[in-house]
Coordinates of C-alpha atoms and ligand atoms in Angstrom, one line a residue:
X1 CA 85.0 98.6 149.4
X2 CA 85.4 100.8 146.9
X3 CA 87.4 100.4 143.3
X4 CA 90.8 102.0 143.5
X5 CA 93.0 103.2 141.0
X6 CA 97.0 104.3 140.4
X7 CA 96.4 107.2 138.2
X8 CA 99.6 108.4 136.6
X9 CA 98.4 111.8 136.9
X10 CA 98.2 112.4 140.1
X11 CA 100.9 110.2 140.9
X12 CA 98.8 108.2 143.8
X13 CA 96.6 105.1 144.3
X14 CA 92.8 106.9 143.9
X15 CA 89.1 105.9 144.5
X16 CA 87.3 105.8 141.1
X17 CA 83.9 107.4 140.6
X18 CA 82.8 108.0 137.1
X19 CA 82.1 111.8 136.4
X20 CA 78.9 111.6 135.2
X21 CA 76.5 109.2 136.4
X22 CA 77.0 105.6 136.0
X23 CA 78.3 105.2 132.8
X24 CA 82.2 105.0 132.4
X25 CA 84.1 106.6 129.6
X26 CA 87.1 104.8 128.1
X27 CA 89.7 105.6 125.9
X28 CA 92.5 103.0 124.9
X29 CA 95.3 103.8 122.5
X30 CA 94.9 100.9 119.8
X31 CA 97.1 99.2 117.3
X32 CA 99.6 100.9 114.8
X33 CA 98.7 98.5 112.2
X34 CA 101.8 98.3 109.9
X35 CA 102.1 94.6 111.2
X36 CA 100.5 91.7 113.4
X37 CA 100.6 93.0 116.7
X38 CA 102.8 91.0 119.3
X39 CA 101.8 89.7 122.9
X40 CA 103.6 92.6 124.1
X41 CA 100.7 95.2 122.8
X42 CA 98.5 92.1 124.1
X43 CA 99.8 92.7 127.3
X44 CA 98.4 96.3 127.4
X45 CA 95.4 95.3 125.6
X46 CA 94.4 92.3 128.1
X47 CA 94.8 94.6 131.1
X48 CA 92.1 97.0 129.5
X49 CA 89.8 94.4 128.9
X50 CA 90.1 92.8 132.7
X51 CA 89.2 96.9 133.5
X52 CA 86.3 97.2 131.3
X53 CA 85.0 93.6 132.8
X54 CA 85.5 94.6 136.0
X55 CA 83.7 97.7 136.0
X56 CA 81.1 95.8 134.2
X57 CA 80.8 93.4 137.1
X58 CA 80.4 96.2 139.6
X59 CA 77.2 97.5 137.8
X60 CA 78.7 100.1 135.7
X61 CA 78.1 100.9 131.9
X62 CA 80.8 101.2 130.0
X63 CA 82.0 102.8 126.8
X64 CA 85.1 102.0 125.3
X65 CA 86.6 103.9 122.2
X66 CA 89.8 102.3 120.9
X67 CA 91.3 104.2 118.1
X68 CA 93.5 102.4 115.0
X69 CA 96.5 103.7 113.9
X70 CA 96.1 103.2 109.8
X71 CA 98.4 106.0 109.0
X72 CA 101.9 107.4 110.1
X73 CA 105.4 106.9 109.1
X74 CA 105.3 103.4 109.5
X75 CA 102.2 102.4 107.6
X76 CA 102.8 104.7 104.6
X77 CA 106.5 103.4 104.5
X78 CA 105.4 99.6 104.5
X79 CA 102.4 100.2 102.3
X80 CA 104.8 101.4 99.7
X81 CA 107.1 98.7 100.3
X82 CA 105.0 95.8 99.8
X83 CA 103.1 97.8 96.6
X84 CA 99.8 98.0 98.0
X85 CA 97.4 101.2 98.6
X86 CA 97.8 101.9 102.3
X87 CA 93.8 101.7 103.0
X88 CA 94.2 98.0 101.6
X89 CA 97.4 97.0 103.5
X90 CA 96.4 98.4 106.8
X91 CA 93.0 96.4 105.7
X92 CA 94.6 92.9 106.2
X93 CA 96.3 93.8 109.9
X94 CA 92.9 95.2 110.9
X95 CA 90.9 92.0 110.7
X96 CA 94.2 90.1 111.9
X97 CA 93.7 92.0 114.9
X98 CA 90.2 91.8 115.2
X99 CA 90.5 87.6 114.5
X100 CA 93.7 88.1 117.6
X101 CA 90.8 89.6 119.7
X102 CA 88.4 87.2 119.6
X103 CA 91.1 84.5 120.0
X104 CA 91.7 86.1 123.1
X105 CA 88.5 86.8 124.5
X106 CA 88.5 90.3 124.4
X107 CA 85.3 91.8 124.6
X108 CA 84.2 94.4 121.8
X109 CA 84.5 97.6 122.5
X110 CA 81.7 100.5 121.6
X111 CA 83.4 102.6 119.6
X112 CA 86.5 100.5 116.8
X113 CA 87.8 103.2 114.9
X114 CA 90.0 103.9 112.4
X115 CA 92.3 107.3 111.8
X116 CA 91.8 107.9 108.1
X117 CA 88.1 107.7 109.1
X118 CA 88.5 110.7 111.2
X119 CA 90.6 113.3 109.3
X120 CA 87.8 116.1 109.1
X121 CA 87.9 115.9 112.8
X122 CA 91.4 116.6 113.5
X123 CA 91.4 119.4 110.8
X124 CA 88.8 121.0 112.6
X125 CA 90.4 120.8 116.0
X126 CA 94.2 122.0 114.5
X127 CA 92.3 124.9 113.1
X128 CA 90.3 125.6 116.3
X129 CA 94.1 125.3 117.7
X130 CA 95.3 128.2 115.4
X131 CA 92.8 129.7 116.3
X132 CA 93.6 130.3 119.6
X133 CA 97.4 130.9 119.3
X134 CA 98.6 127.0 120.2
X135 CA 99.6 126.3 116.3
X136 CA 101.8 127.5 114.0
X137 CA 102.3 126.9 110.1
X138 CA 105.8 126.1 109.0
X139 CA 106.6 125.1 105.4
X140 CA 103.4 123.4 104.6
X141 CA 103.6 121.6 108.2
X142 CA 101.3 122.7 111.7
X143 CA 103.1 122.4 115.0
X144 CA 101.7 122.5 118.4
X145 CA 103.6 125.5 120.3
X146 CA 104.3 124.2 123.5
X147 CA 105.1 127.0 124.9
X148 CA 101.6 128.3 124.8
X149 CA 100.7 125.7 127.2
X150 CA 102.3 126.2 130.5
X151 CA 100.9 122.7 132.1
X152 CA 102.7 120.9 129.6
X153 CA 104.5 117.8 131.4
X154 CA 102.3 117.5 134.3
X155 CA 101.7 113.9 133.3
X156 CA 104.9 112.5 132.8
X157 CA 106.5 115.0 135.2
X158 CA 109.3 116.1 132.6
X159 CA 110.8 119.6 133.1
X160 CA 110.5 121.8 130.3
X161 CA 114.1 122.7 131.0
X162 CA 115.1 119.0 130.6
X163 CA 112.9 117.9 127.7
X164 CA 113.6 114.3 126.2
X165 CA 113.7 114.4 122.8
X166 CA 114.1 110.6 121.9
X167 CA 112.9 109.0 125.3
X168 CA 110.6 106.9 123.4
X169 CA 111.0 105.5 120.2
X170 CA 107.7 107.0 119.2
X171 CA 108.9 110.5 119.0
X172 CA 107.9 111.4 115.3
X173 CA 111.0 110.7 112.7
X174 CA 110.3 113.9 110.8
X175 CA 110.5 116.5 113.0
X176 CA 112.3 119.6 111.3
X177 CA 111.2 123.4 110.7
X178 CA 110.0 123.8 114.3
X179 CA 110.5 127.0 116.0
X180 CA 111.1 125.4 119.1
X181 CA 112.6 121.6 119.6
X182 CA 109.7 120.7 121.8
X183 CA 107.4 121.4 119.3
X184 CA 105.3 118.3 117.4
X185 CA 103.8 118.4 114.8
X186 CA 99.8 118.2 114.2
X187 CA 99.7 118.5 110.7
X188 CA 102.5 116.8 108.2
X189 CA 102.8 118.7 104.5
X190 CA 102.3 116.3 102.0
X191 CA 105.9 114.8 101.1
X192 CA 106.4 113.6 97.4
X193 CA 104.8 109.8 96.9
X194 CA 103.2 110.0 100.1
X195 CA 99.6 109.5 100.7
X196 CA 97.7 113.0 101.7
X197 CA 94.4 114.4 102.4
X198 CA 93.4 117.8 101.0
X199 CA 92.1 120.0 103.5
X200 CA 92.1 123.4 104.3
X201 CA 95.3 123.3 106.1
X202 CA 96.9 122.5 102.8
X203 CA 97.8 118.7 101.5
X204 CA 99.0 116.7 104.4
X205 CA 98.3 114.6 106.7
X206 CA 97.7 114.3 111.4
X207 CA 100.5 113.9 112.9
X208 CA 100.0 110.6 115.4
X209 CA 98.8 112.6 118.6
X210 CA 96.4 114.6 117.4
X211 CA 94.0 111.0 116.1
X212 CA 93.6 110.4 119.5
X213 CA 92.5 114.1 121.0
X214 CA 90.3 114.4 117.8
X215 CA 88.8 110.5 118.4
X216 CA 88.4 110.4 121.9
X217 CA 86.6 113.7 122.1
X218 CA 84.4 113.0 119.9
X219 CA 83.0 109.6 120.6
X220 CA 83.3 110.3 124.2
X221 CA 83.1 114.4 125.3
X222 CA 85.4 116.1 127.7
X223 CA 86.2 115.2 130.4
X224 CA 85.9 111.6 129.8
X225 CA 87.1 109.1 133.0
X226 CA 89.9 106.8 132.0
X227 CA 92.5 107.2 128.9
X228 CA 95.0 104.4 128.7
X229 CA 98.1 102.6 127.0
X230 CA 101.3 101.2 128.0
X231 CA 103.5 103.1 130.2
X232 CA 105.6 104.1 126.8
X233 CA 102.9 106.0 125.5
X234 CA 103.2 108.2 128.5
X235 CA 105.8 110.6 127.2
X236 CA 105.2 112.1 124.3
X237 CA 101.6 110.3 123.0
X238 CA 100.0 111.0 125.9
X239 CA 101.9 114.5 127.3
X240 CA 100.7 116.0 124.0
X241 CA 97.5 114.6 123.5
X242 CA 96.7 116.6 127.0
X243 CA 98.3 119.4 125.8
X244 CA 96.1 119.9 122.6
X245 CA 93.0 118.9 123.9
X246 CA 92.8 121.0 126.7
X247 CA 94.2 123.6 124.6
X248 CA 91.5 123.2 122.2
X249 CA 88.9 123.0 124.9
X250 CA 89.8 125.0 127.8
X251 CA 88.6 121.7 130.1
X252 CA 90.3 118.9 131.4
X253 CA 90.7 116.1 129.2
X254 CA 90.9 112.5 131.6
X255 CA 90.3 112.0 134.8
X256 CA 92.4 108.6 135.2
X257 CA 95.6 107.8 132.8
X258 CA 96.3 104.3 133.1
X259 CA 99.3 102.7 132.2
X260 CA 100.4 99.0 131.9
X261 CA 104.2 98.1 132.6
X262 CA 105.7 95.9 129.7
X263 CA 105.8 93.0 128.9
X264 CA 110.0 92.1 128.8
X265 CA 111.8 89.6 127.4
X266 CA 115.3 89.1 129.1
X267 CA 115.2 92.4 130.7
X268 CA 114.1 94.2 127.7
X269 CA 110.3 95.8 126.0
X270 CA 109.3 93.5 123.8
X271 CA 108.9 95.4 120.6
X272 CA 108.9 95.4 117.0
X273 CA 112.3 97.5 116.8
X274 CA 114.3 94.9 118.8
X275 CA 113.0 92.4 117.3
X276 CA 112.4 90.2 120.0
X277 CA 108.7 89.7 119.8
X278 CA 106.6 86.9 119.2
X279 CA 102.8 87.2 117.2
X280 CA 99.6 85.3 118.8
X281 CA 100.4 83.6 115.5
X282 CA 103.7 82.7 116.2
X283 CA 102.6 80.4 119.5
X284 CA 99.7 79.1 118.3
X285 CA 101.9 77.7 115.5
X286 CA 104.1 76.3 118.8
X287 CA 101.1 74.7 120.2
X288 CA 99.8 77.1 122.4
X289 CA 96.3 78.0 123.2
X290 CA 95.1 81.6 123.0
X291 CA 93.6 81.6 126.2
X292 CA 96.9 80.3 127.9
X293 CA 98.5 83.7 126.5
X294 CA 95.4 85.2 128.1
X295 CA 95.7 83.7 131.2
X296 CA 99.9 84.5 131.4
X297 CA 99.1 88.2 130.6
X298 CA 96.6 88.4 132.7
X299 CA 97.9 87.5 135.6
X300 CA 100.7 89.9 136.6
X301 CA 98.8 92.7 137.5
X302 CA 99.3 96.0 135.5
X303 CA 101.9 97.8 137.3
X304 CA 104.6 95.2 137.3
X305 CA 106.5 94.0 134.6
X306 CA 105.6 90.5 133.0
X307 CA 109.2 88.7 131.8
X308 CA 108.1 86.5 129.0
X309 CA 109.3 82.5 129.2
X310 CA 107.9 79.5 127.5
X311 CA 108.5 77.9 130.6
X312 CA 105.8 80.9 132.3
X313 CA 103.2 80.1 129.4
X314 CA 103.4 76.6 129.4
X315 CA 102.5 76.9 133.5
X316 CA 99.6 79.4 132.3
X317 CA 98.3 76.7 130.2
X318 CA 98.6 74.1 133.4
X319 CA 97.2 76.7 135.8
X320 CA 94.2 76.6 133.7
X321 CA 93.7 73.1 132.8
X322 CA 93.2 73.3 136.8
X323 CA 90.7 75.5 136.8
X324 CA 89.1 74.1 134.2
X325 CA 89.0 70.6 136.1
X326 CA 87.8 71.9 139.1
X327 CA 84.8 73.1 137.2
X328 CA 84.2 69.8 135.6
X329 CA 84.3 68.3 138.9
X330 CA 82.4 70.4 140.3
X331 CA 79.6 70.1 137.5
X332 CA 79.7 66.4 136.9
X333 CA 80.3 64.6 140.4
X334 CA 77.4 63.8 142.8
X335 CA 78.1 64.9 146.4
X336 CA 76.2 64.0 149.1
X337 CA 73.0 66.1 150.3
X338 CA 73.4 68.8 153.0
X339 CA 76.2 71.2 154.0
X340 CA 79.2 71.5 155.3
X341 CA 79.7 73.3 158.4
X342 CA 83.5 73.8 157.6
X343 CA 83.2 74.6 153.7
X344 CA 80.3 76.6 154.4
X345 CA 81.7 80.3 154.3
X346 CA 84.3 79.4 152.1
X347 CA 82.4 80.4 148.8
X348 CA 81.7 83.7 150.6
X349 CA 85.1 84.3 152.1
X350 CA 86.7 83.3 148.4
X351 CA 84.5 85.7 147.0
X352 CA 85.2 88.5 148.8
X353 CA 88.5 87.5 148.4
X354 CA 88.8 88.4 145.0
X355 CA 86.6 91.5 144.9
X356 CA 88.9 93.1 147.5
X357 CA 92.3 92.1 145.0
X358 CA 90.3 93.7 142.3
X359 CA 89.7 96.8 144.1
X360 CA 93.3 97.0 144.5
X361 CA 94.5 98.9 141.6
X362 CA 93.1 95.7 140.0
X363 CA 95.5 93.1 141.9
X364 CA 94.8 90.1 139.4
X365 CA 97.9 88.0 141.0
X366 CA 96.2 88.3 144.3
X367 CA 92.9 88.0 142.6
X368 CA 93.9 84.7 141.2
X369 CA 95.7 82.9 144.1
X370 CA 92.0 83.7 146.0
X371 CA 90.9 81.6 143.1
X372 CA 93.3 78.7 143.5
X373 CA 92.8 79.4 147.3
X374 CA 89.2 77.7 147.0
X375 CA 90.1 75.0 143.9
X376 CA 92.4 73.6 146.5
X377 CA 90.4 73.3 149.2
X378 CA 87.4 72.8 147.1
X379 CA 89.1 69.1 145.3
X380 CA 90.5 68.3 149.0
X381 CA 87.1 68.3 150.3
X382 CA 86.1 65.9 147.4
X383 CA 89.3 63.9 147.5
X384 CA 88.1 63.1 151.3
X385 CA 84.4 62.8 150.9
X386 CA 83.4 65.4 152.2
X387 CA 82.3 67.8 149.8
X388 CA 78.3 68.6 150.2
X389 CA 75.6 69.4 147.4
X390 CA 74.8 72.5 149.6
X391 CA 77.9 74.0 148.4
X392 CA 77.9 73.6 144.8
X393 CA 76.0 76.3 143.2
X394 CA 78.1 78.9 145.6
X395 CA 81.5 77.4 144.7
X396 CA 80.1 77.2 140.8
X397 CA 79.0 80.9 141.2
X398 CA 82.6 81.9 142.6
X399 CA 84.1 80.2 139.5
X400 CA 81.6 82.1 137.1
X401 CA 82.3 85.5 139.0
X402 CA 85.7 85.0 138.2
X403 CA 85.3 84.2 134.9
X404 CA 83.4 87.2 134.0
X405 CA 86.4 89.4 134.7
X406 CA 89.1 86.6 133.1
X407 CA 87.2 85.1 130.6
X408 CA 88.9 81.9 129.8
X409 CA 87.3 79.2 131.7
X410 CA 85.4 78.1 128.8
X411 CA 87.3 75.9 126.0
X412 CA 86.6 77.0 122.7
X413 CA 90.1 77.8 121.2
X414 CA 90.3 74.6 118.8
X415 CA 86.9 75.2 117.7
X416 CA 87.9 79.2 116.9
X417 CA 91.2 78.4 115.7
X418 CA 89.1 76.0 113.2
X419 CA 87.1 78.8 112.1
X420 CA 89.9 81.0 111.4
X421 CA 92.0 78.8 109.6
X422 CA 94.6 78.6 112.5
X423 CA 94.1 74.9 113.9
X424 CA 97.7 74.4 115.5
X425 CA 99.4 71.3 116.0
X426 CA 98.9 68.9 118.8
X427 CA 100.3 70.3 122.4
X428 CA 102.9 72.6 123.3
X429 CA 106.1 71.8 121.3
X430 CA 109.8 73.3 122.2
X431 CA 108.2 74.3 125.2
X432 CA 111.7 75.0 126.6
X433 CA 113.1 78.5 126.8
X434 CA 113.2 79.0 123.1
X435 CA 112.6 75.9 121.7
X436 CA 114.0 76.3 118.0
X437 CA 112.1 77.4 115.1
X438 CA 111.4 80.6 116.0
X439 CA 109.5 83.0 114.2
X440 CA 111.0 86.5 114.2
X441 CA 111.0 89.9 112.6
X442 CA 113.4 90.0 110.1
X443 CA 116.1 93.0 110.6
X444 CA 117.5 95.1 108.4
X445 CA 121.2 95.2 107.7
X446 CA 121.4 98.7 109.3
X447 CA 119.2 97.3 112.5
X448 CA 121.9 94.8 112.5
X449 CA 125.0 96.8 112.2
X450 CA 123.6 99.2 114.9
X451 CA 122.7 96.5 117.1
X452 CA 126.9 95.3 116.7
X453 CA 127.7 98.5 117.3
X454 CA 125.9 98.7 120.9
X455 CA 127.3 95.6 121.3
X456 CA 130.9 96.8 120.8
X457 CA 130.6 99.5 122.9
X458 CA 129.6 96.9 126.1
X459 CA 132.2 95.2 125.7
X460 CA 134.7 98.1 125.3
X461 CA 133.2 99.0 129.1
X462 CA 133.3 95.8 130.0
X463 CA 129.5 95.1 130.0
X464 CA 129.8 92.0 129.2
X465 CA 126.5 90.7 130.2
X466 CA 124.9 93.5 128.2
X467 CA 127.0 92.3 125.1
X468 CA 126.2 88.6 125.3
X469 CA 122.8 90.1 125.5
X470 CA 122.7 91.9 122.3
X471 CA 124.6 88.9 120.8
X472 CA 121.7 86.3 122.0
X473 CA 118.6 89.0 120.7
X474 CA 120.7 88.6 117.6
X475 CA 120.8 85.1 117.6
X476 CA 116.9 84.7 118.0
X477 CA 116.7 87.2 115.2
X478 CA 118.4 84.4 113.1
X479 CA 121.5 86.5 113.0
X480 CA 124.9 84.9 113.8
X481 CA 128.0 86.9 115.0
X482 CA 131.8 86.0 114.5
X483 CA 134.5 88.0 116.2
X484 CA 137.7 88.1 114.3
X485 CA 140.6 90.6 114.2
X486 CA 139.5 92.6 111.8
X487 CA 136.2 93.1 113.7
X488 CA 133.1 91.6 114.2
X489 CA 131.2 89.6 110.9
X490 CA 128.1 88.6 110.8
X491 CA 125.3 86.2 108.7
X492 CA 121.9 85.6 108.5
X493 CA 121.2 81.7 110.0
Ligands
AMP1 P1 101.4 100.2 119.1 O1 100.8 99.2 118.1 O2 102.9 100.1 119.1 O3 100.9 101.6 118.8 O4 101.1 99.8 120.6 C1 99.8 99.4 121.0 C2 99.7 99.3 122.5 O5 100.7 98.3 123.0 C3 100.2 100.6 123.2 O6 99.3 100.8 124.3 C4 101.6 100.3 123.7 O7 101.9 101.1 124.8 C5 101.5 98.8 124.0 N1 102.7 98.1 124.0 C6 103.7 98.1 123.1 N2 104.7 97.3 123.5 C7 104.4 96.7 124.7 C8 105.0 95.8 125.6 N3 106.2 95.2 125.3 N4 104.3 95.5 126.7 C9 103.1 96.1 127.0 N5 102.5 96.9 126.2 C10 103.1 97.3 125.0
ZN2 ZN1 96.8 107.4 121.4

């Protein structure tokens, strides 16, 4: 059977073919590196690598660019904050992430590469841009003019009419002097105590989209196969980094847009903003094991939303210790010689098993319970006695098949976290829902006060689960509320 794919571009479930040969072209959004990343982005960033594997496993070549964010609004503004150059504080979150990687078995891509690296690229392709008529020069600034591109919101199906300004929190903060609300901007004019790069577009610096379009097209050509990132990048990240390439280019950009759901916690994104987000740090530091966090993110396939619970990791890590067993067993114990006429075509039947999940849209539950399908009746057959050697190396080679796509079967977290300086403590602690201690972003008073201020107005309709909400996201935030009279205080724990 062939690989099939939901392609938020065409809206549908579609067969995947590479355009050109037998080589795949990837593009994944990457990390805005202003802090650690959480398990949220992880999510997202799992998902890709249980792609690349699997179209790895099915014979293709594969080249995967992932971009990092080093500058934007968020980088320069915490780079200031803590006193540091911003090449040197993006510096540290860089090799946090690449340490996070390894830690979680995701395999390196082709082409790591970093924004600032990449500057003369996007200058070229805003002037090629002006060029054409799609940009326009505004007080220093370059905005994309939308309305020069008559396909814009064919990916996230928005109608121009009805534009969303502020459907993500990603729309840029600094959006002004536009001649047209829609408009974003491509290149920012150097702002006073900012960092900027001369060019010949005047002192500024790319606006976030246009680091991808630049990146992607040149590491990988146009049209490339698959572009990807979680389902918030969709609109406006990903809408306007279709509308300037193929702008730029006059070809289309990707074949397949990809997009992972998110990973929620009590109903809601786990993001930096909310504050409701834990590091790969923060569970290791609870006793976790970074291929448990693979293993939970993993397995709630891409298109459905993955509710974050200690209570779901600490089953990961259980789930796994199974699989891990079986294998053991299945190494270490002697079984008689011969076969077993009733376990014979179960290695086959398991196998095709999980190829056939996989070719669904990648279907890594289903994918997964194949898996367990065969551990069980693989250790019921040894329980009984009547396990053969004639089966081994087909049950072993299941196991490994998996494992080239999942990539956790092996145990080497203690000796990694060793290397990095991460060693945790003995077993999952707290391993309730929230077990205490938590380690969460600190939020501003404003962050706070706005959060109070949602709050107030559930309860003045009545939305009173919405309101103990807030108050709880606050509470994990190490904020405490008090209702009185005269309104509502609050305190930092
Ligand atoms: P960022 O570092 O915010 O630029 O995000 C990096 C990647 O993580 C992007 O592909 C985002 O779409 C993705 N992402 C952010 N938050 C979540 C989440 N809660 N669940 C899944 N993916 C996420
Ligand atoms: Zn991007």
């Amino acid at each position: 059977m062939a690989l099939r794919l939901y392609n938020t571009l065409s809206g549908q479930v579609e067969e995947f073919a590479p355009l050109e040969g037998n080589r795949v072209r990837i593009y994944t959004c990457g990390p805005t590196v202003y802090d650690y990343g959480h398990i949220g982005n992880y999510r997202t960033f799992v998902f890709q690598d249980v792609l690349r594997r699997y179209l790895r496993y099915r014979g293709y070549e594969v080249v995967q660019v992932m971009n990092v964010t080093d500058v934007d609004d968020k980088t320069i503004r915490n780079a200031k904050a803590a006193g540091m150059p911003l090449r040197a504080y993006t510096d540290q979150f860089i090799q946090a992430f690449k340490i996070d990687r390894e830690l979680l078995n995701l395999e390196p891509v082709e082409h790591f590469v970093r924004a600032t690296d990449h500057i003369d690229d996007m200058v070229q392709m805003i002037q090629t841009l002006e060029a054409k008529g799609f940009a326009y020069r505004s007080e220093g600034s370059v905005y994309f003019r939308v309305r020069a591109f008559p396909d814009y919101g064919k990916l996230s199906k928005i109608n121009l009419a009805g534009n969303r300004p502020g459907g993500s929190e990603r729309v840029d903060a600094d959006e002004y002097e536009k001649a047209d609300a829609r408009d974003f901007v491509l290149w920012k004019a150097a702002r006073e105590g900012e960092d900027f790069w001369e060019s010949p577009l005047g002192p500024g610096r790319p606006g976030w989209h246009i680091e991808c379009s630049a990146m992607s097209m040149k590491y990988l050509g146009v049209p490339f196969d698959v572009h990807s990132g979680g389902t918030d990048l969709i609109f406006p990240h990903h809408e306007n980094e279709i509308a300037q390439s193929e702008a730029a280019t006059g070809k289309p950009f990707a074949r397949f847009w990809l997009h992972a759901e998110h990973l929620i916690v009590n109903g809601q994104k786990m993001s930096k903003s909310l504050g409701n987000f834990y590091t790969l740090r923060d569970l290791i530091g609870r006793g976790y094991r970074p291929t448990a966090v693979r293993y939970l993110l993993a397995s709630v396939p891409h298109r459905k939303p993955l509710n974050f619970t200690f209570e779901g990791l600490l089953q990961a890590q259980r789930s796994l210790e199974r699989l891990r067993n079986f294998r053991s067993r299945l190494t270490m114990e002697i079984f008689p010689a011969g076969h077993n006429p009733v376990f014979e075509t179960r290695a086959s039947q398991a196998r095709q098993a999980l190829e056939d999940a996989l070719d669904d849209n990648l279907n890594t539950a289903e994918a997964l319970a194949a898996l367990f399908d065969l551990v069980h009746d693989g250790n019921a057959a040894m329980d009984r006695g009547e396990f053969r050697e004639g089966e081994r190396a087909e049950v072993l080679d299941v196991l490994e098949r998996w494992d080239r796509i999942f990539a956790m079967l092996d145990d080497a977290d203690h000796a990694k976290l060793l290397r990095f300086g991460l060693a945790a403590p003995a077993g999952p602690q707290g391993a309730g829902e929230d077990g205490g201690g938590v380690l969460v972003a600190a939020l501003s008073d404003e962050e706070i006060e706005q959060r109070i201020a949602a709050r107030n107005s559930a309860r003045a309709r009545r939305d009173f689960a919405r309101a103990d909400q807030i108050r709880e996201e606050l509470a994990r935030a190490g904020v405490i509320l008090e209702d009185t009279k005269a309104g509502t205080r609050w305190k930092r724990k």
